[in-house]
Amino acid sequence: EAQVTQNPRYLITVTGKKLTVTCSQNMNHEYMSWYRQDPGLGLRQIYYSMNVEVTDKGDVPEGYKVSRKEKRNFPLILESPSPNQTSLYFCASSLSVRGHSYNSPLHFGNGTRLTVT
Amino acid sequence: AQKVTQAQTEISVVEKEDVTLDCVYETRDTTYYLFWYKQPPSGELVFLIRRNSFDEQNEISGRYSWNFQKSTSSFNFTITASQVVDSAVYFCALSPNSVGSGNTGKLIFGQGTTLQVKP
């Protein structure tokens, strides 16, 4: 089944303790991205990756890191989480944002609800 | 500025009623895409439709229909004969294609409209 898989679904942690949220897609998609969803603010892009080894900042990248060493994986790293990073996080992928597959729909994972105390 | 406005924060209807969710967008780009996503109580985001800026044909898929009007920058979503399972948060989103800043694949989301369908 074609899907974007995020883990964990729920995570409670303490301020300053490094964590990684994993994201994997099995659709051979070039493009991957991370969003956070907050009440009243909607969904905002954190980072995106056009392809392997190519990553770039979105609208709210502060406090986050990403890597794209393999096409299928795009982990989100919080080196020193803070309470203001408590949020619902979504990973997403699409075939490509260039060429004939321009702007194919984003497929989202099921979300990771992170609480930082 | 690139922006999506969903003025209706919450809508409550009784099952079998028709309901329209409004979406107004702002962009200076001539090429762009519009999307609707559904977020049920379980939390995932489900893709419903994508429409490019050159295609103003309305679309119908079962009980769902979409009305794209470029003249008013609107992309409204109608559910006919609503059902309890339609209860969810619905997001309208814009994917701009700004030549100046390049295409980042970013979706600009509206705030979402919470639809409650009561039995």
PDB file of C-alpha atoms in Angstrom:
ATOM      1  CA  GLU A   1       0.000   0.000   0.000  1.00  0.00           C
ATOM      2  CA  ALA A   2       1.321   3.422  -1.011  1.00  0.00           C
ATOM      3  CA  GLN A   3       1.817   5.509   2.084  1.00  0.00           C
ATOM      4  CA  VAL A   4       3.816   7.962   4.113  1.00  0.00           C
ATOM      5  CA  THR A   5       4.722   6.518   7.503  1.00  0.00           C
ATOM      6  CA  GLN A   6       5.616   8.629  10.491  1.00  0.00           C
ATOM      7  CA  ASN A   7       6.829   7.433  13.844  1.00  0.00           C
ATOM      8  CA  PRO A   8       6.043   7.798  16.610  1.00  0.00           C
ATOM      9  CA  ARG A   9       2.359   8.845  16.536  1.00  0.00           C
ATOM     10  CA  TYR A  10       2.597  10.332  20.001  1.00  0.00           C
ATOM     11  CA  LEU A  11       5.630  11.594  21.895  1.00  0.00           C
ATOM     12  CA  ILE A  12       5.986  13.320  25.232  1.00  0.00           C
ATOM     13  CA  THR A  13       9.428  14.600  26.101  1.00  0.00           C
ATOM     14  CA  VAL A  14      11.205  17.151  28.242  1.00  0.00           C
ATOM     15  CA  THR A  15      12.904  20.370  27.290  1.00  0.00           C
ATOM     16  CA  GLY A  16      16.365  19.884  25.840  1.00  0.00           C
ATOM     17  CA  LYS A  17      16.217  16.153  25.177  1.00  0.00           C
ATOM     18  CA  LYS A  18      17.091  15.504  21.555  1.00  0.00           C
ATOM     19  CA  LEU A  19      14.521  13.613  19.530  1.00  0.00           C
ATOM     20  CA  THR A  20      13.939  12.408  16.006  1.00  0.00           C
ATOM     21  CA  VAL A  21      10.640  11.899  14.235  1.00  0.00           C
ATOM     22  CA  THR A  22      11.029   9.477  11.375  1.00  0.00           C
ATOM     23  CA  CYS A  23       9.273   9.707   8.025  1.00  0.00           C
ATOM     24  CA  SER A  24       9.364   7.136   5.258  1.00  0.00           C
ATOM     25  CA  GLN A  25       7.523   6.893   1.946  1.00  0.00           C
ATOM     26  CA  ASN A  26       7.262   3.889  -0.344  1.00  0.00           C
ATOM     27  CA  MET A  27       6.129   5.690  -3.496  1.00  0.00           C
ATOM     28  CA  ASN A  28       9.554   6.638  -4.869  1.00  0.00           C
ATOM     29  CA  HIS A  29       8.636  10.286  -4.448  1.00  0.00           C
ATOM     30  CA  GLU A  30      11.305  12.899  -5.054  1.00  0.00           C
ATOM     31  CA  TYR A  31       9.775  15.642  -2.948  1.00  0.00           C
ATOM     32  CA  MET A  32       9.277  15.481   0.814  1.00  0.00           C
ATOM     33  CA  SER A  33       8.337  18.086   3.361  1.00  0.00           C
ATOM     34  CA  TRP A  34       7.530  18.653   7.019  1.00  0.00           C
ATOM     35  CA  TYR A  35       4.675  20.764   8.362  1.00  0.00           C
ATOM     36  CA  ARG A  36       3.506  21.656  11.805  1.00  0.00           C
ATOM     37  CA  GLN A  37      -0.106  22.295  12.699  1.00  0.00           C
ATOM     38  CA  ASP A  38      -1.047  24.648  15.517  1.00  0.00           C
ATOM     39  CA  PRO A  39      -4.470  25.935  16.593  1.00  0.00           C
ATOM     40  CA  GLY A  40      -5.220  29.258  15.007  1.00  0.00           C
ATOM     41  CA  LEU A  41      -2.118  29.119  12.833  1.00  0.00           C
ATOM     42  CA  GLY A  42      -3.024  26.296  10.499  1.00  0.00           C
ATOM     43  CA  LEU A  43      -0.290  24.249   8.836  1.00  0.00           C
ATOM     44  CA  ARG A  44       3.095  25.765   8.211  1.00  0.00           C
ATOM     45  CA  GLN A  45       6.033  24.331   6.313  1.00  0.00           C
ATOM     46  CA  ILE A  46       9.169  23.618   8.337  1.00  0.00           C
ATOM     47  CA  TYR A  47      11.572  22.126   5.794  1.00  0.00           C
ATOM     48  CA  TYR A  48      11.383  20.554   2.397  1.00  0.00           C
ATOM     49  CA  SER A  49      13.542  18.419   0.144  1.00  0.00           C
ATOM     50  CA  MET A  50      13.424  18.392  -3.631  1.00  0.00           C
ATOM     51  CA  ASN A  51      15.516  15.234  -3.840  1.00  0.00           C
ATOM     52  CA  VAL A  52      18.244  13.246  -2.117  1.00  0.00           C
ATOM     53  CA  GLU A  53      20.843  15.455  -0.427  1.00  0.00           C
ATOM     54  CA  VAL A  54      18.819  18.580  -1.270  1.00  0.00           C
ATOM     55  CA  THR A  55      17.017  20.252   1.629  1.00  0.00           C
ATOM     56  CA  ASP A  56      15.846  23.787   2.265  1.00  0.00           C
ATOM     57  CA  LYS A  57      14.101  25.856   4.876  1.00  0.00           C
ATOM     58  CA  GLY A  58      10.396  26.461   4.873  1.00  0.00           C
ATOM     59  CA  ASP A  59       8.579  29.159   6.808  1.00  0.00           C
ATOM     60  CA  VAL A  60       9.339  28.016  10.354  1.00  0.00           C
ATOM     61  CA  PRO A  61      12.682  26.161  10.365  1.00  0.00           C
ATOM     62  CA  GLU A  62      14.082  27.473  13.663  1.00  0.00           C
ATOM     63  CA  GLY A  63      14.848  24.707  16.121  1.00  0.00           C
ATOM     64  CA  TYR A  64      14.635  21.916  13.556  1.00  0.00           C
ATOM     65  CA  LYS A  65      17.011  19.961  11.379  1.00  0.00           C
ATOM     66  CA  VAL A  66      16.394  17.492   8.591  1.00  0.00           C
ATOM     67  CA  SER A  67      18.396  15.168   6.415  1.00  0.00           C
ATOM     68  CA  ARG A  68      17.726  13.378   3.145  1.00  0.00           C
ATOM     69  CA  LYS A  69      20.365  10.703   2.716  1.00  0.00           C
ATOM     70  CA  GLU A  70      17.997   8.290   1.047  1.00  0.00           C
ATOM     71  CA  LYS A  71      15.073   8.977  -1.212  1.00  0.00           C
ATOM     72  CA  ARG A  72      12.515   7.282   0.989  1.00  0.00           C
ATOM     73  CA  ASN A  73      13.462   8.788   4.371  1.00  0.00           C
ATOM     74  CA  PHE A  74      13.219  12.338   5.660  1.00  0.00           C
ATOM     75  CA  PRO A  75      13.678  12.487   9.441  1.00  0.00           C
ATOM     76  CA  LEU A  76      12.893  15.600  11.471  1.00  0.00           C
ATOM     77  CA  ILE A  77      15.381  16.289  14.253  1.00  0.00           C
ATOM     78  CA  LEU A  78      14.837  18.491  17.268  1.00  0.00           C
ATOM     79  CA  GLU A  79      18.272  18.968  18.820  1.00  0.00           C
ATOM     80  CA  SER A  80      16.997  20.769  21.912  1.00  0.00           C
ATOM     81  CA  PRO A  81      13.206  20.735  22.023  1.00  0.00           C
ATOM     82  CA  SER A  82      11.361  23.557  23.747  1.00  0.00           C
ATOM     83  CA  PRO A  83       7.726  23.841  24.844  1.00  0.00           C
ATOM     84  CA  ASN A  84       6.896  26.084  21.874  1.00  0.00           C
ATOM     85  CA  GLN A  85       7.591  23.103  19.641  1.00  0.00           C
ATOM     86  CA  THR A  86       4.631  21.282  21.106  1.00  0.00           C
ATOM     87  CA  SER A  87       2.563  20.669  18.011  1.00  0.00           C
ATOM     88  CA  LEU A  88       1.119  18.196  15.546  1.00  0.00           C
ATOM     89  CA  TYR A  89       3.683  17.364  12.892  1.00  0.00           C
ATOM     90  CA  PHE A  90       3.044  16.058   9.418  1.00  0.00           C
ATOM     91  CA  CYS A  91       5.415  14.612   6.900  1.00  0.00           C
ATOM     92  CA  ALA A  92       4.369  14.743   3.263  1.00  0.00           C
ATOM     93  CA  SER A  93       5.653  13.617  -0.106  1.00  0.00           C
ATOM     94  CA  SER A  94       4.844  14.057  -3.753  1.00  0.00           C
ATOM     95  CA  LEU A  95       6.174  12.671  -6.983  1.00  0.00           C
ATOM     96  CA  SER A  96       7.921  15.853  -8.027  1.00  0.00           C
ATOM     97  CA  VAL A  97       7.461  19.585  -8.062  1.00  0.00           C
ATOM     98  CA  ARG A  98       9.148  19.905 -11.421  1.00  0.00           C
ATOM     99  CA  GLY A  99       8.533  18.833 -14.944  1.00  0.00           C
ATOM    100  CA  HIS A 100       5.522  16.917 -16.123  1.00  0.00           C
ATOM    101  CA  SER A 101       4.676  15.905 -12.592  1.00  0.00           C
ATOM    102  CA  TYR A 102       4.655  19.475 -11.471  1.00  0.00           C
ATOM    103  CA  ASN A 103       2.738  19.922  -8.295  1.00  0.00           C
ATOM    104  CA  SER A 104       1.462  16.404  -7.964  1.00  0.00           C
ATOM    105  CA  PRO A 105      -0.631  16.243  -4.800  1.00  0.00           C
ATOM    106  CA  LEU A 106       1.063  16.080  -1.462  1.00  0.00           C
ATOM    107  CA  HIS A 107       0.426  12.804   0.363  1.00  0.00           C
ATOM    108  CA  PHE A 108       0.524  13.235   4.113  1.00  0.00           C
ATOM    109  CA  GLY A 109       1.474  10.878   6.871  1.00  0.00           C
ATOM    110  CA  ASN A 110      -0.817  10.279   9.852  1.00  0.00           C
ATOM    111  CA  GLY A 111       0.859  12.876  11.998  1.00  0.00           C
ATOM    112  CA  THR A 112       3.000  12.919  15.143  1.00  0.00           C
ATOM    113  CA  ARG A 113       1.646  14.661  18.185  1.00  0.00           C
ATOM    114  CA  LEU A 114       4.595  16.029  20.148  1.00  0.00           C
ATOM    115  CA  THR A 115       4.401  17.446  23.655  1.00  0.00           C
ATOM    116  CA  VAL A 116       7.451  19.129  25.165  1.00  0.00           C
ATOM    117  CA  THR A 117       7.232  19.840  28.895  1.00  0.00           C
TER     118      THR A 117
ATOM    119  CA  ALA B   1       0.944  38.264  -0.634  1.00  0.00           C
ATOM    120  CA  GLN B   2      -0.052  34.632  -0.870  1.00  0.00           C
ATOM    121  CA  LYS B   3      -2.956  33.828   1.376  1.00  0.00           C
ATOM    122  CA  VAL B   4      -5.908  31.505   1.795  1.00  0.00           C
ATOM    123  CA  THR B   5      -8.939  32.545   3.793  1.00  0.00           C
ATOM    124  CA  GLN B   6     -11.599  30.197   5.062  1.00  0.00           C
ATOM    125  CA  ALA B   7     -13.957  32.583   6.760  1.00  0.00           C
ATOM    126  CA  GLN B   8     -16.163  29.901   8.267  1.00  0.00           C
ATOM    127  CA  THR B   9     -14.515  28.594  11.399  1.00  0.00           C
ATOM    128  CA  GLU B  10     -17.223  26.125  12.287  1.00  0.00           C
ATOM    129  CA  ILE B  11     -20.349  24.881  10.541  1.00  0.00           C
ATOM    130  CA  SER B  12     -22.971  22.634  12.005  1.00  0.00           C
ATOM    131  CA  VAL B  13     -25.614  20.929   9.884  1.00  0.00           C
ATOM    132  CA  VAL B  14     -28.078  18.124  10.239  1.00  0.00           C
ATOM    133  CA  GLU B  15     -27.551  14.980   8.226  1.00  0.00           C
ATOM    134  CA  LYS B  16     -28.802  15.147   4.619  1.00  0.00           C
ATOM    135  CA  GLU B  17     -28.432  18.909   4.447  1.00  0.00           C
ATOM    136  CA  ASP B  18     -26.222  20.392   1.753  1.00  0.00           C
ATOM    137  CA  VAL B  19     -23.311  22.464   2.964  1.00  0.00           C
ATOM    138  CA  THR B  20     -20.833  24.745   1.196  1.00  0.00           C
ATOM    139  CA  LEU B  21     -17.388  25.507   2.545  1.00  0.00           C
ATOM    140  CA  ASP B  22     -15.938  28.769   1.318  1.00  0.00           C
ATOM    141  CA  CYS B  23     -12.357  29.378   0.256  1.00  0.00           C
ATOM    142  CA  VAL B  24     -10.903  32.643  -1.006  1.00  0.00           C
ATOM    143  CA  TYR B  25      -7.285  32.910  -2.055  1.00  0.00           C
ATOM    144  CA  GLU B  26      -4.798  35.626  -2.909  1.00  0.00           C
ATOM    145  CA  THR B  27      -1.868  35.272  -5.254  1.00  0.00           C
ATOM    146  CA  ARG B  28      -0.170  37.304  -7.950  1.00  0.00           C
ATOM    147  CA  ASP B  29       0.991  34.209  -9.764  1.00  0.00           C
ATOM    148  CA  THR B  30      -0.718  33.332 -13.032  1.00  0.00           C
ATOM    149  CA  THR B  31       0.003  29.657 -12.539  1.00  0.00           C
ATOM    150  CA  TYR B  32      -0.981  28.005  -9.309  1.00  0.00           C
ATOM    151  CA  TYR B  33      -2.780  25.021  -7.867  1.00  0.00           C
ATOM    152  CA  LEU B  34      -5.605  24.820  -5.372  1.00  0.00           C
ATOM    153  CA  PHE B  35      -6.343  21.897  -3.104  1.00  0.00           C
ATOM    154  CA  TRP B  36      -8.841  20.666  -0.584  1.00  0.00           C
ATOM    155  CA  TYR B  37      -7.849  18.325   2.229  1.00  0.00           C
ATOM    156  CA  LYS B  38      -9.989  16.633   4.860  1.00  0.00           C
ATOM    157  CA  GLN B  39      -8.803  16.055   8.420  1.00  0.00           C
ATOM    158  CA  PRO B  40     -11.107  13.623  10.235  1.00  0.00           C
ATOM    159  CA  PRO B  41     -11.057  13.313  14.042  1.00  0.00           C
ATOM    160  CA  SER B  42      -8.349  10.658  13.754  1.00  0.00           C
ATOM    161  CA  GLY B  43      -6.003  13.421  12.617  1.00  0.00           C
ATOM    162  CA  GLU B  44      -4.650  12.402   9.243  1.00  0.00           C
ATOM    163  CA  LEU B  45      -4.828  14.686   6.222  1.00  0.00           C
ATOM    164  CA  VAL B  46      -6.707  13.231   3.277  1.00  0.00           C
ATOM    165  CA  PHE B  47      -6.299  14.685  -0.200  1.00  0.00           C
ATOM    166  CA  LEU B  48      -9.640  15.465  -1.873  1.00  0.00           C
ATOM    167  CA  ILE B  49      -8.963  17.472  -5.009  1.00  0.00           C
ATOM    168  CA  ARG B  50      -6.388  19.483  -6.918  1.00  0.00           C
ATOM    169  CA  ARG B  51      -7.251  22.145  -9.477  1.00  0.00           C
ATOM    170  CA  ASN B  52      -4.833  24.152 -11.602  1.00  0.00           C
ATOM    171  CA  SER B  53      -5.361  27.806 -12.355  1.00  0.00           C
ATOM    172  CA  PHE B  54      -6.083  27.226 -16.031  1.00  0.00           C
ATOM    173  CA  ASP B  55      -8.936  24.837 -15.442  1.00  0.00           C
ATOM    174  CA  GLU B  56     -12.062  26.562 -14.264  1.00  0.00           C
ATOM    175  CA  GLN B  57     -14.367  23.654 -14.913  1.00  0.00           C
ATOM    176  CA  ASN B  58     -16.381  22.666 -11.927  1.00  0.00           C
ATOM    177  CA  GLU B  59     -15.911  19.143 -10.715  1.00  0.00           C
ATOM    178  CA  ILE B  60     -18.232  16.638  -9.142  1.00  0.00           C
ATOM    179  CA  SER B  61     -17.211  13.476  -7.356  1.00  0.00           C
ATOM    180  CA  GLY B  62     -20.113  11.657  -5.808  1.00  0.00           C
ATOM    181  CA  ARG B  63     -21.586  13.911  -3.139  1.00  0.00           C
ATOM    182  CA  TYR B  64     -18.678  16.334  -3.415  1.00  0.00           C
ATOM    183  CA  SER B  65     -18.475  19.208  -5.849  1.00  0.00           C
ATOM    184  CA  TRP B  66     -16.117  22.096  -6.283  1.00  0.00           C
ATOM    185  CA  ASN B  67     -16.728  25.518  -7.790  1.00  0.00           C
ATOM    186  CA  PHE B  68     -13.616  27.355  -8.976  1.00  0.00           C
ATOM    187  CA  GLN B  69     -14.134  31.000  -9.945  1.00  0.00           C
ATOM    188  CA  LYS B  70     -10.978  32.824 -10.906  1.00  0.00           C
ATOM    189  CA  SER B  71     -12.837  36.145 -11.208  1.00  0.00           C
ATOM    190  CA  THR B  72     -13.593  36.105  -7.491  1.00  0.00           C
ATOM    191  CA  SER B  73     -10.518  34.076  -6.438  1.00  0.00           C
ATOM    192  CA  SER B  74     -12.720  31.471  -4.855  1.00  0.00           C
ATOM    193  CA  PHE B  75     -12.631  27.700  -4.736  1.00  0.00           C
ATOM    194  CA  ASN B  76     -15.698  26.576  -2.820  1.00  0.00           C
ATOM    195  CA  PHE B  77     -16.520  23.044  -1.787  1.00  0.00           C
ATOM    196  CA  THR B  78     -20.051  21.677  -1.518  1.00  0.00           C
ATOM    197  CA  ILE B  79     -21.138  18.471   0.143  1.00  0.00           C
ATOM    198  CA  THR B  80     -24.552  17.316  -0.950  1.00  0.00           C
ATOM    199  CA  ALA B  81     -26.721  15.264   1.390  1.00  0.00           C
ATOM    200  CA  SER B  82     -24.180  15.430   4.188  1.00  0.00           C
ATOM    201  CA  GLN B  83     -23.493  12.413   6.376  1.00  0.00           C
ATOM    202  CA  VAL B  84     -22.129  12.051   9.878  1.00  0.00           C
ATOM    203  CA  VAL B  85     -18.911  10.631   8.410  1.00  0.00           C
ATOM    204  CA  ASP B  86     -18.329  13.978   6.713  1.00  0.00           C
ATOM    205  CA  SER B  87     -17.636  15.516  10.115  1.00  0.00           C
ATOM    206  CA  ALA B  88     -14.069  16.758   9.940  1.00  0.00           C
ATOM    207  CA  VAL B  89     -11.882  19.801   9.517  1.00  0.00           C
ATOM    208  CA  TYR B  90     -11.551  20.816   5.884  1.00  0.00           C
ATOM    209  CA  PHE B  91      -8.585  22.751   4.601  1.00  0.00           C
ATOM    210  CA  CYS B  92      -8.259  24.715   1.423  1.00  0.00           C
ATOM    211  CA  ALA B  93      -4.688  25.219   0.228  1.00  0.00           C
ATOM    212  CA  LEU B  94      -2.810  27.155  -2.433  1.00  0.00           C
ATOM    213  CA  SER B  95       0.402  26.117  -4.145  1.00  0.00           C
ATOM    214  CA  PRO B  96       1.872  29.176  -5.821  1.00  0.00           C
ATOM    215  CA  ASN B  97       4.357  29.130  -8.652  1.00  0.00           C
ATOM    216  CA  SER B  98       6.260  32.324  -8.160  1.00  0.00           C
ATOM    217  CA  VAL B  99       9.021  32.692 -10.753  1.00  0.00           C
ATOM    218  CA  GLY B 100      10.924  35.052  -8.512  1.00  0.00           C
ATOM    219  CA  SER B 101      11.162  32.853  -5.455  1.00  0.00           C
ATOM    220  CA  GLY B 102      11.085  29.557  -7.253  1.00  0.00           C
ATOM    221  CA  ASN B 103       8.777  26.672  -6.694  1.00  0.00           C
ATOM    222  CA  THR B 104       9.253  25.180  -3.257  1.00  0.00           C
ATOM    223  CA  GLY B 105       6.257  22.895  -3.438  1.00  0.00           C
ATOM    224  CA  LYS B 106       4.876  24.644  -0.387  1.00  0.00           C
ATOM    225  CA  LEU B 107       1.187  24.552   0.311  1.00  0.00           C
ATOM    226  CA  ILE B 108      -0.314  27.626   1.898  1.00  0.00           C
ATOM    227  CA  PHE B 109      -3.204  26.459   4.015  1.00  0.00           C
ATOM    228  CA  GLY B 110      -6.280  28.249   5.185  1.00  0.00           C
ATOM    229  CA  GLN B 111      -7.222  28.078   8.845  1.00  0.00           C
ATOM    230  CA  GLY B 112      -9.639  25.255   8.207  1.00  0.00           C
ATOM    231  CA  THR B 113     -13.393  24.892   8.615  1.00  0.00           C
ATOM    232  CA  THR B 114     -14.713  22.459  11.191  1.00  0.00           C
ATOM    233  CA  LEU B 115     -17.798  20.739   9.875  1.00  0.00           C
ATOM    234  CA  GLN B 116     -20.073  18.946  12.294  1.00  0.00           C
ATOM    235  CA  VAL B 117     -22.828  16.831  10.806  1.00  0.00           C
ATOM    236  CA  LYS B 118     -25.417  15.822  13.363  1.00  0.00           C
ATOM    237  CA  PRO B 119     -27.608  12.753  12.947  1.00  0.00           C
TER     238      PRO B 119
END
